[in-house]
Amino acid sequence: MAKPFDGDISRFYAERAPQEVHNAIESANKGQILNSDFPYDKRWKRADYEAAIKETLTRINSDHSPWKVVKSDDKRRARVNAIRTVLSNLDYSCKDPEALGEIDSKVAGGIVLWNG
């Protein structure tokens, strides 16, 4: 039988730079990706979409289950820092903080990183 989880739970939100969003919209318009693959729907205005994200991030953020924002402009740095965030918050027998490295606070952190 599995042991019940008794730790904090983090939620992750990948923040996309405006230029990356523009490029994705252009790709969608050229038919390179499906519209269903891209979160911006023609029925939504960008301001409405950002307001919904802001409400989600602020309304259900808590000390026990915080949102972690990861800026995904540089995919490699985003992934490395997301992994570091998860591993630094877990307790495991062979944990080596030196090998894990520091979390880049410009790439991964709390909801203050969100640009909306």
Coordinates of C-alpha atoms in Angstrom, one line a residue:
M1 CA 0.0 0.0 0.0
A2 CA 1.3 3.4 -0.9
K3 CA 2.3 5.8 1.8
P4 CA 0.1 9.0 1.9
F5 CA 1.8 12.1 0.7
D6 CA 2.3 14.5 3.6
G7 CA 4.2 17.4 2.0
D8 CA 3.6 20.6 0.1
I9 CA 2.2 20.5 -3.4
S10 CA 3.3 23.1 -6.0
R11 CA 1.6 24.0 -9.2
F12 CA 3.5 25.3 -12.2
Y13 CA 2.6 28.0 -14.7
A14 CA 4.9 28.5 -17.7
E15 CA 5.0 32.2 -18.6
R16 CA 5.5 32.9 -22.3
A17 CA 7.2 36.0 -23.6
P18 CA 5.0 38.3 -25.8
Q19 CA 7.2 37.6 -28.8
E20 CA 6.9 33.8 -28.3
V21 CA 3.1 34.2 -28.1
H22 CA 3.1 36.3 -31.3
N23 CA 5.2 33.6 -33.1
A24 CA 2.8 30.9 -31.9
I25 CA -0.1 32.9 -33.2
E26 CA 1.6 33.4 -36.6
S27 CA 2.4 29.6 -36.8
A28 CA -1.3 28.9 -36.0
N29 CA -2.4 31.3 -38.7
K30 CA -0.1 29.5 -41.2
G31 CA -1.6 26.2 -40.3
Q32 CA 1.6 24.9 -38.8
I33 CA -0.2 24.0 -35.5
L34 CA -3.8 23.3 -34.7
N35 CA -5.8 26.1 -33.1
S36 CA -6.7 23.6 -30.4
D37 CA -3.0 23.4 -29.5
F38 CA -2.9 27.1 -28.7
P39 CA -4.6 28.6 -25.7
Y40 CA -5.6 31.9 -27.2
D41 CA -9.0 31.5 -28.8
K42 CA -10.4 34.2 -31.2
R43 CA -13.3 34.6 -28.8
W44 CA -11.0 35.8 -26.1
K45 CA -9.3 39.1 -25.9
R46 CA -5.7 39.0 -24.6
A47 CA -6.7 41.2 -21.6
D48 CA -9.5 38.8 -20.7
Y49 CA -7.2 35.8 -20.9
E50 CA -4.6 37.6 -18.7
A51 CA -7.2 38.5 -16.2
A52 CA -8.3 34.9 -16.0
I53 CA -4.7 33.8 -15.5
K54 CA -4.2 36.4 -12.8
E55 CA -7.4 35.4 -11.0
T56 CA -6.3 31.7 -11.1
L57 CA -2.8 32.4 -9.8
T58 CA -3.9 34.7 -7.0
R59 CA -7.1 33.1 -5.9
I60 CA -5.8 29.6 -5.3
N61 CA -2.2 30.3 -4.2
S62 CA -1.5 29.2 -0.7
D63 CA 1.5 28.4 1.5
H64 CA 0.6 24.7 1.4
S65 CA 0.1 24.6 -2.3
P66 CA 1.8 27.6 -4.0
W67 CA 2.0 28.4 -7.7
K68 CA 5.5 28.4 -9.2
V69 CA 5.9 30.5 -12.3
V70 CA 8.5 29.4 -14.8
K71 CA 9.5 31.9 -17.5
S72 CA 9.8 29.7 -20.6
D73 CA 11.5 32.1 -23.0
D74 CA 14.6 29.8 -22.8
K75 CA 13.2 26.3 -22.8
R76 CA 16.4 24.7 -21.4
R77 CA 16.7 27.1 -18.5
A78 CA 13.0 26.8 -17.8
R79 CA 13.2 23.0 -17.6
V80 CA 16.3 22.9 -15.5
N81 CA 14.9 25.4 -13.0
A82 CA 11.5 23.6 -12.9
I83 CA 13.4 20.4 -12.1
R84 CA 15.5 22.2 -9.5
T85 CA 12.4 23.6 -7.9
V86 CA 10.8 20.2 -7.6
L87 CA 13.9 18.4 -6.3
S88 CA 14.8 21.1 -3.8
N89 CA 11.4 20.8 -2.2
L90 CA 11.5 17.0 -1.9
D91 CA 13.3 15.1 0.9
Y92 CA 15.2 12.1 -0.4
S93 CA 18.1 10.1 0.9
C94 CA 20.8 11.0 -1.7
K95 CA 19.9 14.7 -2.0
D96 CA 23.0 16.7 -2.8
P97 CA 22.2 20.5 -2.8
E98 CA 25.6 21.3 -4.3
A99 CA 24.9 19.0 -7.3
L100 CA 21.3 20.3 -7.6
G101 CA 22.5 23.9 -8.0
E102 CA 20.7 27.2 -7.3
I103 CA 17.3 28.0 -8.6
D104 CA 17.5 31.0 -10.9
S105 CA 15.0 33.5 -9.4
K106 CA 14.8 35.3 -12.7
V107 CA 13.4 32.1 -14.3
A108 CA 11.5 30.2 -11.6
G109 CA 9.7 31.5 -8.5
G110 CA 6.5 32.7 -7.0
I111 CA 3.6 34.4 -8.7
V112 CA 5.5 37.7 -8.6
L113 CA 7.3 36.6 -11.7
W114 CA 4.1 36.6 -13.7
N115 CA 4.0 39.5 -16.1
G116 CA 0.2 39.8 -16.6

